[in-house]
XYZ file of C-alpha atoms in Angstrom:
488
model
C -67.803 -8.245 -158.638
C -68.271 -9.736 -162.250
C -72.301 -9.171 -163.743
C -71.692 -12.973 -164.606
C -71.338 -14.492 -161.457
C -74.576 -12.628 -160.637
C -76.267 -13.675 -163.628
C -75.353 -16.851 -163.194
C -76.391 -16.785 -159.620
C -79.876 -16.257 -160.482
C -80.250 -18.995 -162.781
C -80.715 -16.599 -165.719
C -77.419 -18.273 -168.015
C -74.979 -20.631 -167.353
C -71.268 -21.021 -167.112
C -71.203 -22.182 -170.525
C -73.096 -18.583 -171.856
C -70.942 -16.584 -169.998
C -67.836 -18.321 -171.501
C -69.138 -18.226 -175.264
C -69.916 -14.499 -173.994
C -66.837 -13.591 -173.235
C -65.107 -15.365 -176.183
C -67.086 -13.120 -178.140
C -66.792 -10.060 -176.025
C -62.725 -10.321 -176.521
C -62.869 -10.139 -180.488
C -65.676 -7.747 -180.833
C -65.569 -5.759 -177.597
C -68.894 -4.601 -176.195
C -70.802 -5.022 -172.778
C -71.267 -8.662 -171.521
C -75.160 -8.337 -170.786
C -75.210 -6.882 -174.153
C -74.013 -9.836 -175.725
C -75.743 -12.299 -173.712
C -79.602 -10.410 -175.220
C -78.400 -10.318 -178.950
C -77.775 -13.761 -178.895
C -80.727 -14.568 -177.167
C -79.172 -16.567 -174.104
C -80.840 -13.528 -171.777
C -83.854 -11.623 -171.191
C -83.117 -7.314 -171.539
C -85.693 -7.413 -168.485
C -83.753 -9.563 -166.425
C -80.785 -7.828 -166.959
C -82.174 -4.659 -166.244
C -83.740 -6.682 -162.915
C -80.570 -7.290 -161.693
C -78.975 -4.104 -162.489
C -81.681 -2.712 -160.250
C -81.188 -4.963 -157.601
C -77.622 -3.935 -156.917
C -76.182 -1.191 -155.038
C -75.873 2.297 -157.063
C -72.682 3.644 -156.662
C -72.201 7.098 -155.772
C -71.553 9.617 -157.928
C -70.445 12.818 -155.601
C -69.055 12.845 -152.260
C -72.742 13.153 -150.176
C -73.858 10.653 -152.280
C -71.678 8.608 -150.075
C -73.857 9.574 -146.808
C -70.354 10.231 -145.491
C -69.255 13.663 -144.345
C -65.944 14.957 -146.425
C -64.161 14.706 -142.986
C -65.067 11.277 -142.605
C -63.558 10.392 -146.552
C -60.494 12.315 -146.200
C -59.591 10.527 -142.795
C -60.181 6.915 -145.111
C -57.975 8.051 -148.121
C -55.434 9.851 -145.991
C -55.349 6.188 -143.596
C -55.395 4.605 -146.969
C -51.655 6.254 -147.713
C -50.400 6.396 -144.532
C -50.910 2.584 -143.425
C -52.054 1.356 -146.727
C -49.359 2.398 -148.561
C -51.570 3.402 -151.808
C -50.229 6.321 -153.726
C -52.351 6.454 -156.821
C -56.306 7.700 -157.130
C -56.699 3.914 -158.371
C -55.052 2.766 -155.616
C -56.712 4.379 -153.047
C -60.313 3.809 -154.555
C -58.996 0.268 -154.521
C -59.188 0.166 -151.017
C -62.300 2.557 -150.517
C -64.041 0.676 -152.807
C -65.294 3.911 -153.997
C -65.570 5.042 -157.450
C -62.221 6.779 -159.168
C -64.463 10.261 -159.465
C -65.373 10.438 -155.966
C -61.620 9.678 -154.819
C -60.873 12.097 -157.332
C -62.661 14.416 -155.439
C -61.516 13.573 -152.211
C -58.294 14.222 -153.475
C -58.644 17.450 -154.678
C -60.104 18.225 -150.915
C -57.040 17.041 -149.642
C -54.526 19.223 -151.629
C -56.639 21.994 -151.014
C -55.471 21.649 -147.144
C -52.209 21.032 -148.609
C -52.087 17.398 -147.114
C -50.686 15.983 -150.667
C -47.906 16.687 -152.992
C -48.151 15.131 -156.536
C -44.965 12.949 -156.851
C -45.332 12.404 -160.614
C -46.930 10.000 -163.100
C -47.499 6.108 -162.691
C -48.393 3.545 -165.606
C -47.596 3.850 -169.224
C -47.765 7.423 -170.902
C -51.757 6.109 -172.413
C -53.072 4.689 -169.137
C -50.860 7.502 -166.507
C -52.205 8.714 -163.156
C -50.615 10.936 -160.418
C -48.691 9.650 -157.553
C -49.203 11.246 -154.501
C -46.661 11.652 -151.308
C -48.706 12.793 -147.969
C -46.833 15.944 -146.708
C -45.639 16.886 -143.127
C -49.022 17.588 -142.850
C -50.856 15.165 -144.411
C -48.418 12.724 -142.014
C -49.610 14.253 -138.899
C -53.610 14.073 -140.232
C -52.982 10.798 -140.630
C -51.735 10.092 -137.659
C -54.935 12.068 -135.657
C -56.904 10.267 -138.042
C -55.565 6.690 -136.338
C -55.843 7.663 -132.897
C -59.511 8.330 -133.679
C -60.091 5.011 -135.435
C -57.479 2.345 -136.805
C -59.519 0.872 -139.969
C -58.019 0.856 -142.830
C -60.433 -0.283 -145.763
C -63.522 -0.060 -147.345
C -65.533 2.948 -146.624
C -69.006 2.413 -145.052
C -72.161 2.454 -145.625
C -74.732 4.552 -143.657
C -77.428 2.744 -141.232
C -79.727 4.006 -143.222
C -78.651 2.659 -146.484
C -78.242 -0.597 -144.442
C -81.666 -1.045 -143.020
C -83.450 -0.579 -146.364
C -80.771 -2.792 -148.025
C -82.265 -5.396 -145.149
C -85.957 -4.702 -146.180
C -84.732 -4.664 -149.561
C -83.837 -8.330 -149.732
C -85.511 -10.173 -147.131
C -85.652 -14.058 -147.177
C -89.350 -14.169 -147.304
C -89.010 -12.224 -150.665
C -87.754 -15.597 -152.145
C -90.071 -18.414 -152.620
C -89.507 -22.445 -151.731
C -91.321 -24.942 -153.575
C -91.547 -28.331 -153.009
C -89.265 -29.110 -155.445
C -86.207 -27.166 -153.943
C -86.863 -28.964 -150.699
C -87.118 -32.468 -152.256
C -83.791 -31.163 -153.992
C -81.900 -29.821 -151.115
C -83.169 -33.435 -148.634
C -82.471 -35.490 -151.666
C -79.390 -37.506 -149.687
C -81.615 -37.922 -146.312
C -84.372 -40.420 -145.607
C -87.346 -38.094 -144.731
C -91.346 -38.767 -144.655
C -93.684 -36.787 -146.990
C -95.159 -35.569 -143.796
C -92.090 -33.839 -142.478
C -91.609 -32.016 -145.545
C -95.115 -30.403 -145.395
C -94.194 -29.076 -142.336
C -91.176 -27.958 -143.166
C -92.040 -26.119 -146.297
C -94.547 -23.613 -144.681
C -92.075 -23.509 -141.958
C -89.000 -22.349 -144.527
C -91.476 -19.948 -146.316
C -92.499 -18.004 -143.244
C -89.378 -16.502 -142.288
C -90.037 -16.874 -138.597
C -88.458 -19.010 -135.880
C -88.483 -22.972 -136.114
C -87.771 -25.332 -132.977
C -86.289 -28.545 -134.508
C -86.521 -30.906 -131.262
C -86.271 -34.693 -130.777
C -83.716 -37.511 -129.657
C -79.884 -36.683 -130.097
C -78.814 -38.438 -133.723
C -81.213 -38.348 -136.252
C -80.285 -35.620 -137.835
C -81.751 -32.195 -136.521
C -78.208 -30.588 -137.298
C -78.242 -32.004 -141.004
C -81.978 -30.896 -141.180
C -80.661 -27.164 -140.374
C -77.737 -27.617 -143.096
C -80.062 -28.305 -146.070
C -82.149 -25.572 -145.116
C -79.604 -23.156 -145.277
C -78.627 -24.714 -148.735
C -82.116 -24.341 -150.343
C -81.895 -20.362 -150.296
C -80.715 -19.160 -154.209
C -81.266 -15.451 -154.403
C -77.833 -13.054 -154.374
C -77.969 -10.671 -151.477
C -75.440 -7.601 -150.696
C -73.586 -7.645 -147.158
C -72.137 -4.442 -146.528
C -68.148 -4.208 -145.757
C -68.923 -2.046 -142.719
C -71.643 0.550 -141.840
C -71.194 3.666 -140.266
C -73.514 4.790 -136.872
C -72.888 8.471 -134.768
C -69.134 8.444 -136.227
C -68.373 4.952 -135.392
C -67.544 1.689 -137.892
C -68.956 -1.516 -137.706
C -67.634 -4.334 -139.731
C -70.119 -6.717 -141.082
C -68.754 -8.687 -144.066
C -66.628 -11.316 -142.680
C -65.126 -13.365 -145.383
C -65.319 -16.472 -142.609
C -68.843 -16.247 -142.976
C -70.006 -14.937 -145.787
C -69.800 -16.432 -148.981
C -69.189 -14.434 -152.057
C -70.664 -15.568 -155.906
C -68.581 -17.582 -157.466
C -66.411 -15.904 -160.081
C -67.090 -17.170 -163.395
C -63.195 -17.297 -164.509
C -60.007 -16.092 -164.207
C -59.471 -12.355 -162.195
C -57.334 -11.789 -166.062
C -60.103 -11.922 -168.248
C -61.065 -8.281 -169.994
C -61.728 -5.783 -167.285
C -65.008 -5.022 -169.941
C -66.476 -8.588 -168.622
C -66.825 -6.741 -164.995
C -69.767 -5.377 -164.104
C -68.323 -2.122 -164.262
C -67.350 0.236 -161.529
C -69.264 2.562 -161.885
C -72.493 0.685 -162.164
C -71.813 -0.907 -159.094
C -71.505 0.045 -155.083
C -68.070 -1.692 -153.883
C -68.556 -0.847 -150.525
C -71.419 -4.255 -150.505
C -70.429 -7.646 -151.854
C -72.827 -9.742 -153.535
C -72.894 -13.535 -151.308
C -75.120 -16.207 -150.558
C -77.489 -16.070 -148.353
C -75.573 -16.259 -144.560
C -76.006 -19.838 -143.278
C -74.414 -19.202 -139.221
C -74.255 -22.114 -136.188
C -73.664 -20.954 -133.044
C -73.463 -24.040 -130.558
C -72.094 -24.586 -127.024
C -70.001 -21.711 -127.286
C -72.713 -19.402 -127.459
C -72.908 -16.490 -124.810
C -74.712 -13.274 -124.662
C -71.826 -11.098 -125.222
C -71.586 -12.777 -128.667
C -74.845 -10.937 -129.413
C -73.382 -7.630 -128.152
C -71.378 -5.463 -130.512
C -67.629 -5.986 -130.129
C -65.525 -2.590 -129.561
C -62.123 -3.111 -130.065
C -60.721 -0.646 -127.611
C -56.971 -0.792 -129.170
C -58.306 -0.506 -133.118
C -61.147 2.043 -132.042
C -64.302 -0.246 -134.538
C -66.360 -2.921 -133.721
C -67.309 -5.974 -135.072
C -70.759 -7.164 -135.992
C -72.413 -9.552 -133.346
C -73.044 -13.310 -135.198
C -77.049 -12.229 -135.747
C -75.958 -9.403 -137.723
C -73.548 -11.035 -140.143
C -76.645 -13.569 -140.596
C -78.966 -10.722 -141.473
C -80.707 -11.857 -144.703
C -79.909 -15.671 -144.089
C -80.147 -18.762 -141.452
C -79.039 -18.339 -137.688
C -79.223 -21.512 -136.279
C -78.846 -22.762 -132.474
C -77.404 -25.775 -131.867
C -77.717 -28.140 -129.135
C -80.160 -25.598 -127.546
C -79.919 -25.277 -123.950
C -76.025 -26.605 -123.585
C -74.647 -23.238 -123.847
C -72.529 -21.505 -121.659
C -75.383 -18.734 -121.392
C -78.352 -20.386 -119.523
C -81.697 -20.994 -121.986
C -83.628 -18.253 -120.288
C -81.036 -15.734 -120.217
C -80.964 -16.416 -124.201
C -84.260 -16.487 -124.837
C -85.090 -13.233 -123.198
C -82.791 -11.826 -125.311
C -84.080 -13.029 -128.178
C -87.416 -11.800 -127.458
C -88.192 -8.352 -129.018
C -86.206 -9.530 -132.559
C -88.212 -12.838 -132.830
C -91.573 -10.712 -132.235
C -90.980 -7.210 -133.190
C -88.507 -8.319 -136.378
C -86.438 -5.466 -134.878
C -83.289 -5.554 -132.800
C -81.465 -2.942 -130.454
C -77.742 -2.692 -130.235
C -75.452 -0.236 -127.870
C -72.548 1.611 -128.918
C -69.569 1.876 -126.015
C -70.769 5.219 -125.731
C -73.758 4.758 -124.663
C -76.093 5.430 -128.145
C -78.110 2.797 -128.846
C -79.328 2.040 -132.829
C -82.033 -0.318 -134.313
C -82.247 -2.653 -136.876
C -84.380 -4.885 -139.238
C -84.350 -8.528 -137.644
C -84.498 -10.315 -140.716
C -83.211 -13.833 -140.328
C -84.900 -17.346 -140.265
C -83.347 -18.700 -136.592
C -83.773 -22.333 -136.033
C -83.145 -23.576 -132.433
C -82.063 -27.379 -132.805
C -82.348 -29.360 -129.162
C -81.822 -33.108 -128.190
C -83.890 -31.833 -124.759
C -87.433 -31.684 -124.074
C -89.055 -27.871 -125.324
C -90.998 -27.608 -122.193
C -88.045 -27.907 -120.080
C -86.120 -25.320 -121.943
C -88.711 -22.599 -122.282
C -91.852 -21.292 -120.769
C -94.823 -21.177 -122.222
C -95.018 -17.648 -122.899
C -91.469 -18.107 -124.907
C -92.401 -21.547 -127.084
C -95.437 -19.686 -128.328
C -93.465 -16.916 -129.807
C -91.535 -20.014 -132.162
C -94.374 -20.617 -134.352
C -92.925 -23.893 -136.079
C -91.923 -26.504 -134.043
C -90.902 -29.505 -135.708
C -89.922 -32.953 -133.891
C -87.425 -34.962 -135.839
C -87.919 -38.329 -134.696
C -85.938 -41.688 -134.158
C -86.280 -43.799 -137.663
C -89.278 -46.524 -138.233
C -87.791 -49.859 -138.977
C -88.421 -49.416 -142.445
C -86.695 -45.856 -143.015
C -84.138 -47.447 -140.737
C -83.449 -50.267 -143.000
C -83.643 -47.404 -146.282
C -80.546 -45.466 -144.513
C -78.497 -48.596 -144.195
C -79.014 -49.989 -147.508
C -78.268 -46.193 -149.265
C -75.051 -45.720 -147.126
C -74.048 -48.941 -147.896
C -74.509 -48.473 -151.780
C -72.509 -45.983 -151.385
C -69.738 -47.586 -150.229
C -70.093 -49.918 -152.829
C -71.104 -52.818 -150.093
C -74.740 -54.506 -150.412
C -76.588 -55.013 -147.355
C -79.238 -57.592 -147.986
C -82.230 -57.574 -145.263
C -81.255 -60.478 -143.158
C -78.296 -58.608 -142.449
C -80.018 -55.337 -140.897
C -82.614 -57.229 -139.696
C -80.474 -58.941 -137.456
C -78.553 -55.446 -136.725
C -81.945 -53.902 -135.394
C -82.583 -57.361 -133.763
C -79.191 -56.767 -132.178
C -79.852 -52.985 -131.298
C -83.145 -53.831 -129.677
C -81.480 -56.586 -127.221
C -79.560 -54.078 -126.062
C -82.065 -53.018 -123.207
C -84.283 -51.805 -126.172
C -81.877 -49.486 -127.570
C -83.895 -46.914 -129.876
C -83.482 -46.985 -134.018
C -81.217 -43.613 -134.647
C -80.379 -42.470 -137.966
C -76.902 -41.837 -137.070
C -76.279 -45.726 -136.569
C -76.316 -46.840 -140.025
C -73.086 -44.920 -140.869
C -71.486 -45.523 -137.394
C -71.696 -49.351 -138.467
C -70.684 -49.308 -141.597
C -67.714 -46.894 -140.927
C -66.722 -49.240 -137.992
C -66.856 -52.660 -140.545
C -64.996 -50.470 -143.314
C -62.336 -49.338 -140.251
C -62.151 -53.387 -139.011
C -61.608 -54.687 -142.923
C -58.545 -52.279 -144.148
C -56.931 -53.314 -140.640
C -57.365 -56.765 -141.742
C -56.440 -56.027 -144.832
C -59.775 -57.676 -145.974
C -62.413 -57.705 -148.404
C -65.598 -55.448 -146.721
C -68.388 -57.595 -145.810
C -70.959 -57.439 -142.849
C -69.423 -60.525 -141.103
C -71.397 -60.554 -137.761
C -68.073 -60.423 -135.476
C -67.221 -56.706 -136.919
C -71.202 -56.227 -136.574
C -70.895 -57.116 -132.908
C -67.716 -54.950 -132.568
C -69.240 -52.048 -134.218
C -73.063 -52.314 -131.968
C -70.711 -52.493 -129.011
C -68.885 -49.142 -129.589
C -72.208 -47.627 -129.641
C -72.345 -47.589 -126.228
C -69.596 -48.947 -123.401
C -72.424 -50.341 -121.074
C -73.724 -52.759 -123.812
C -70.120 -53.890 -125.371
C -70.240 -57.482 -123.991
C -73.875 -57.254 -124.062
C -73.598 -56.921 -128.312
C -70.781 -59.548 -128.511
C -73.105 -62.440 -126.943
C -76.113 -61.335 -129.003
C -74.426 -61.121 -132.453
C -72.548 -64.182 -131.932
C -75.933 -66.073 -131.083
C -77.201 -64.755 -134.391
């Protein structure tokens, strides 16, 4: 992880600083966040800001939180089925700091589990190479009948619940302007976004509800794109001896780096000012949808590898879990909701270890439930007043219909003058009174777009492709659209 990115993450400089940075950094050495004060492109009380908000490395081996058993069992793993033979190496995979692996090591030869093979590198930059002996072989081997991960050491729960607190979404604010920002490419009233705003800021559960098409899933999207802050997800956390992996790089998405993995190791934000065992991301942005069961929101023991995988909620911890299509899922809607009762209201969930120990941690997520059915025939009333924000996003007005078509079509470089989508809503209402959606605009135009390059045609709304495209709308109205388009 490069103190760039993360800078430039925050907003504090841009690409172009860091690069100028670095240009300089290369002829006149020095520390990047150095640089970027002198020459006035940062503030020394930003930097020091972020510097605080990261993860401090450890220094000794209880700084860890991790017993020395616990740390020779990861470097000895690291050798066996790793294949790392250097101090480097091995911290490589630990993501712990060379000293602390240093003084793993020095445990380990003490049980006479090592033998020092010779030097690695050039003469300047050498470090031992160690062999595991008979010994070490059969440690190694205990060691991955207890557990099979090989990787990153963990964290402790503790560490990880006040790295939750730590950097919870309501610490970040969302003005007005970050929403207009993030909705910029939908059609949305001024009303909608004053709900939405407080709704964002609270932190809390929203209930996006209305008929299927008009965007409830895109709503949920640019929600989970407004969030700017850098938070730290945890390769795996440790609870009563056992591993849970959290960081999954599916999900989470690291910072951007800032250039090429060959630039001076001096750009880095340096080892040893930095915890490896978290990685700094975006705030998660999850769906779950149909697929969704309750076992999914269970910890996952793998019974062959001997760790477990974080449930979906977890890996959104500091982020957006969203719902989608509410009430479709394999898991009936009161089964789900009961379980999501105690985090929603207590901001606190329960988990159970295969042995039977059960842990807690901070719920802090924003969860959005998105439904095409009606609330009161998902949920009692006792569970829809426990979602505090419930937002309907409704079918388009004529006019915000007609705003939709004509931006799509600009985009496609295709005008749509008003006689045109007048007579398309015309059309759409003589089909049994077909309600406006917002997802019909595109459906259209994609359809005329498809009909022209089969034609091999200039595009144009000619009212035959309109009456084609209406009809695929819906296979009950097909010959319904034909005759109405071609009276028009």
């Amino acid at each position: 992880m490069r103190l760039g990115d993360i800078l430039v993450a925050h907003g504090l400089v841009t690409q172009g600083d860091i690069a100028d940075a670095m240009d300089q950094q290369r002829l006149q050495g020095g520390r990047l966040g150095d640089i970027l004060i002198a020459s006035g492109k940062l503030k020394a009380a930003d930097l020091e800001a972020v510097m605080d908000a990261a993860p401090s490395p450890p220094s000794t081996i209880e700084d860890t939180g991790l017993s020395l058993s616990d740390l020779l069992n990861l470097a000895i793993k690291a050798m066996y089925a790793g294949g790392a033979e250097t101090p480097s190496a091995i911290a490589e995979t630990l993501k712990l700091p060379n000293r602390v692996v240093q003084l793993v090591l020095e445990q380990a030869q003490e049980r006479k589990l090592l033998e020092v093979l010779g030097a690695a590198g050039l003469r300047v930059t050498a470090e031992l190479r160690f062999a595991l002996t008979e010994k070490g072989k059969q440690w190694a081997a205990d060691a991955l009948t207890q557990s099979q991960y090989v990787g990153p050491a963990p964290v402790t729960l503790e560490d990880y619940c006040n790295r939750i607190m730590r950097q919870r979404i309501t610490n970040e604010r969302v003005d007005r302007d970050a929403i207009a920002s993030s909705f910029a490419d939908m059609i949305i009233s001024d009303s909608f976004i004053r709900q939405i705003g407080p709704a964002i800021n609270s932190g809390k559960s929203i209930l996006l509800y209305g008929p299927p098409g008009n965007g409830k899933t895109s709503v949920a999207d640019r929600i989970g794109g407004i969030f700017r802050s850098v938070v730290y997800i945890p390769y795996c956390f440790e609870v009563e001896g056992q591993i849970i992996k959290v960081f999954d790089p599916g999900i989470h998405e690291p910072i951007q780096q800032s250039g090429p993995e060959t630039v001076s190791r001096v750009s880095a934000l340096r080892r040893e000012d930095f915890d490896r065992r978290w990685v700094a991301c975006k705030r998660p942005f999850i769906v779950a949808g149909g697929e969704l069961t309750l076992e999914m929101l269970d910890l996952s023991f793998n019974s062959l590898a001997k760790f477990y995988e974080a449930p979906l909620h977890v890996k959104a911890l500091g982020g957006i879990f969203t719902i989608d299509d509410f009430g479709r899922q394999l898991v009936s809607p009161e089964a789900l909701l009961n379980r999501w009762i105690v985090p929603l209201e207590r901001r606190v969930d329960y988990l159970k270890l295969h042995t039977g120990k059960s842990f807690s941690l901070p719920f802090d997520e924003l969860v959005i439930f998105s439904t095409n059915l009606t609330p009161k025939d998902l949920m009692d009333p006792a569970f829809l007043r426990r979602i505090p924000y419930k937002l309907e996003v409704a079918a388009p007005t004529r006019d915000e219909f007609k705003q939709i078509f004509s931006a799509i079509s600009a985009s496609r470089g295709l005008e749509a003058p008003d006689a045109v989508v007048d007579a398309i809503i015309a059309a759409l209402h003589g089909l049994g009174g077909q309600q406006l959606a917002s997802y019909q605009p595109k459906f259209i135009i994609d359809q005329v777009f498809a009909a022209c390059k089969f034609e091999d045609t200039t595009p144009r709304f000619r009212p035959d492709l309109i009456a084609m495209a209406i009809g695929n709308l819906s296979t009950e109205h097909a010959a319904a659209a034909q005759g109405h388009a071609a009276s028009n």
